[in-house]
Amino acid sequence: MPTYRHTLGTNKRFHRIHIPRTAGRFFHENIILNKFIEEHEFTYVFKEGHEVVHFHREMYKKYLDVEGIPNFAIIRNPVDRFISSSMFLKCFHKNFLDGQSDLQEQMESDEFFNILDNIHHYNTEMINWFRPQVEFLDRDTYIWKLEWGLGNEFGRWIADKLKLPSFPIRKVSYVETEYIPEDDKLEPTPKLIDNIRKYYADSDFKFLYPDQ
């Protein structure tokens, strides 16, 4: 989640909060196409075990120069985000936990699902892939829901908040994560969805998706 600076003389700066699995790479590519540059290169840089590009609120306030500039976040339905993130969980389970057991079955159990509460004991980088989205947001964060689409209306919204004449949104090639097979995810069975809803009931569903 870098900060960006405009290169066309406006000197505008803003901060992009990159919640994992919320079209972050698509947004980044469009930011670059709109003549903004990253103020620092943060790819694969870590602070206190957290990848800088996925910093949550506590960390970006501590380490990044974000005071007084607009900050944006795309959020996503918690069930869809969890299923999308589950490729990371499956890879981690296979390589570092008991890879012979059935992760799908385990995540459909109430007991094993709570491993997410203690996942920092195994891998701090993975925490933010499952951290409630509310923990990324500040009180002045401009929020856009992925379900609203990422087309022209999204671009007009960005332009309005940044006070720019326009912010065109273009189609860009999707670059898959290099070290994780993105098609290997958990199945969204009714029991798994129920567990996900319970896990985020008092956070993302309560404050961001109260009607779902």
C-alpha positions as MATLAB code, in Angstrom:
seq = 'MPTYRHTLGTNKRFHRIHIPRTAGRFFHENIILNKFIEEHEFTYVFKEGHEVVHFHREMYKKYLDVEGIPNFAIIRNPVDRFISSSMFLKCFHKNFLDGQSDLQEQMESDEFFNILDNIHHYNTEMINWFRPQVEFLDRDTYIWKLEWGLGNEFGRWIADKLKLPSFPIRKVSYVETEYIPEDDKLEPTPKLIDNIRKYYADSDFKFLYPDQ';
ca = [
       0.000    0.000    0.000;
       2.294    2.718   -1.215;
       1.785    6.436   -1.397;
       1.629    7.957   -4.869;
       2.554   11.331   -6.327;
       1.209   12.872   -9.526;
       3.830   13.492  -12.211;
       1.970   16.144  -14.214;
       2.725   19.193  -12.097;
      -0.216   19.012   -9.682;
       1.947   17.591   -6.872;
      -1.079   15.656   -5.634;
      -0.384   12.748   -3.285;
      -2.586    9.953   -2.024;
      -2.379    6.680   -0.167;
      -3.746    3.390   -1.488;
      -4.770    0.915    1.204;
      -4.225   -2.496   -0.346;
      -6.450   -5.060    1.345;
      -5.450   -8.456   -0.082;
      -7.767   -9.883   -2.746;
      -9.601   -6.652   -3.548;
      -8.334   -5.930   -7.078;
      -5.192   -4.266   -5.761;
      -3.040   -5.052   -8.785;
      -5.717   -3.764  -11.173;
      -6.022   -0.516   -9.210;
      -2.248   -0.094   -9.039;
      -1.834   -0.489  -12.797;
      -4.518    2.113  -13.433;
      -2.909    4.503  -10.987;
       0.352    4.248  -12.942;
      -1.487    4.715  -16.251;
      -2.957    7.926  -14.820;
       0.534    9.372  -14.379;
       1.055    8.720  -10.688;
       4.242    7.098   -9.414;
       4.973    5.206   -6.232;
       6.959    7.326   -3.831;
       8.785    4.223   -2.594;
       9.224    0.686   -3.873;
       7.618   -1.606   -1.313;
       7.323   -4.928   -3.147;
       8.426   -7.757   -0.819;
       9.500   -5.302    1.884;
       8.519   -6.281    5.421;
       8.176   -4.430    8.732;
       7.552   -6.371   11.926;
       6.743   -9.415    9.818;
       4.070   -7.644    7.741;
       4.454   -6.999    4.021;
       4.375   -3.231    3.517;
       2.088   -3.401    0.480;
      -0.568   -5.021    2.688;
      -0.175   -2.872    5.792;
      -3.236   -2.526    8.022;
      -4.096    0.742    9.788;
      -1.808    0.381   12.797;
       1.208   -0.308   10.593;
       0.744    2.299    7.863;
       0.149    5.001   10.451;
       3.381    3.968   12.147;
       5.622    3.632    9.097;
       4.184    5.612    6.171;
       3.759    9.331    5.532;
      -0.025    9.314    5.130;
      -1.179   12.160    7.330;
      -3.221   14.818    5.582;
      -3.527   13.113    2.197;
      -6.513   11.234    0.718;
      -6.500    7.503    1.290;
      -8.515    5.002   -0.706;
      -9.560    1.411   -0.152;
     -11.478   -1.119   -2.199;
     -13.393   -3.541    0.002;
     -15.072   -6.834   -0.862;
     -17.823   -9.090    0.449;
     -16.095  -11.037    3.263;
     -17.179  -14.448    1.961;
     -15.876  -13.773   -1.547;
     -12.665  -12.305   -0.189;
     -12.070  -15.292    2.088;
     -12.617  -17.822   -0.690;
     -10.279  -15.857   -2.952;
      -7.657  -15.739   -0.187;
      -8.005  -19.435    0.567;
      -5.459  -20.309   -2.116;
      -2.834  -18.898    0.257;
      -4.235  -20.963    3.128;
      -4.224  -24.150    1.033;
      -0.628  -23.556   -0.051;
       0.444  -22.888    3.534;
      -1.419  -25.959    4.793;
       0.222  -28.161    2.177;
       3.762  -26.925    2.765;
       3.906  -26.126    6.474;
       1.058  -27.852    8.296;
      -0.387  -31.326    7.926;
      -0.626  -31.328    4.166;
      -2.070  -34.839    4.073;
      -5.315  -33.906    5.825;
      -8.408  -32.501    4.128;
      -8.289  -28.732    4.628;
     -11.790  -28.313    3.188;
     -13.209  -30.628    5.842;
     -11.198  -28.966    8.574;
     -12.297  -25.469    7.633;
     -15.892  -26.649    7.734;
     -15.440  -27.547   11.397;
     -15.968  -24.908   14.056;
     -12.866  -25.957   15.967;
     -10.278  -25.904   13.198;
     -11.610  -22.717   11.594;
     -10.425  -20.844   14.665;
      -6.839  -21.486   13.583;
      -7.159  -18.070   11.952;
      -7.116  -16.494   15.409;
      -3.634  -17.898   15.994;
      -2.220  -17.858   12.498;
       0.393  -15.290   13.507;
       2.213  -18.093   15.311;
       2.828  -19.703   11.919;
       3.072  -16.930    9.360;
       2.705  -13.201   10.000;
       2.610  -12.379    6.287;
      -0.586  -14.400    5.906;
      -2.442  -12.625    8.733;
      -3.561   -9.720    6.582;
      -5.023  -11.981    3.927;
      -7.675  -12.899    6.506;
      -7.632   -9.877    8.799;
     -11.028   -8.108    9.008;
     -11.137   -5.293    6.488;
     -12.264   -2.786    9.112;
      -8.757   -3.023   10.610;
      -7.313   -1.543    7.414;
      -9.609    1.469    7.284;
      -9.242    4.854    8.942;
     -12.094    7.208    9.757;
     -11.366    9.345    6.684;
     -10.774    6.489    4.218;
     -12.626    6.768    0.925;
     -14.255    3.359    0.450;
     -15.360    1.693   -2.772;
     -17.005   -1.742   -2.833;
     -15.702   -4.162   -5.424;
     -19.287   -5.237   -6.067;
     -19.999   -1.789   -7.535;
     -17.648   -2.534  -10.411;
     -14.336   -1.025  -11.489;
     -15.328    0.861  -14.591;
     -16.003    4.454  -15.560;
     -18.030    5.254  -12.449;
     -15.119    4.144  -10.280;
     -12.792    6.386  -12.288;
     -15.101    9.384  -11.908;
     -15.252    8.759   -8.157;
     -11.449    8.723   -7.887;
     -11.179   11.886   -9.995;
     -13.732   13.665   -7.826;
     -11.951   12.796   -4.588;
      -8.561   13.834   -5.988;
     -10.012   16.919   -7.692;
      -8.682   15.842  -11.076;
     -10.368   16.482  -14.455;
     -10.525   12.730  -15.071;
      -9.144    9.373  -14.001;
      -9.736    6.950  -16.903;
     -10.008    3.266  -16.034;
      -8.438    0.933  -18.572;
      -8.413   -2.819  -18.976;
      -5.092   -4.284  -17.866;
      -3.656   -7.774  -18.003;
      -4.082   -9.758  -14.815;
      -0.771  -10.951  -13.407;
      -1.176  -14.043  -11.267;
       0.670  -14.502   -7.990;
       3.960  -16.155   -8.861;
       4.306  -18.617   -6.014;
       0.697  -19.733   -5.380;
      -1.668  -21.541   -7.779;
      -4.599  -19.127   -7.922;
      -7.123  -21.730   -9.044;
      -6.589  -23.944   -5.984;
      -9.135  -22.575   -3.522;
     -11.611  -23.888   -0.982;
     -15.108  -24.720   -2.182;
     -17.758  -22.277   -0.903;
     -19.948  -24.929    0.689;
     -22.868  -23.866    2.933;
     -20.968  -24.919    6.084;
     -17.804  -23.050    5.122;
     -19.817  -19.942    4.240;
     -21.553  -20.179    7.614;
     -18.172  -20.327    9.384;
     -16.897  -17.342    7.401;
     -20.001  -15.334    8.250;
     -19.596  -16.138   11.954;
     -15.911  -15.216   11.885;
     -16.546  -11.752   10.414;
     -19.953  -11.183   12.024;
     -18.800   -8.526   14.500;
     -16.395   -6.803   12.128;
     -16.843   -6.657    8.351;
     -20.449   -7.809    8.195;
     -21.474   -5.529   11.042;
     -19.790   -2.359    9.802;
     -19.258   -2.801    6.053;
     -21.885   -5.271    4.834;
     -24.719   -5.096    7.377;
     -27.393   -6.072    4.834;
     -25.687   -9.282    3.710;
];
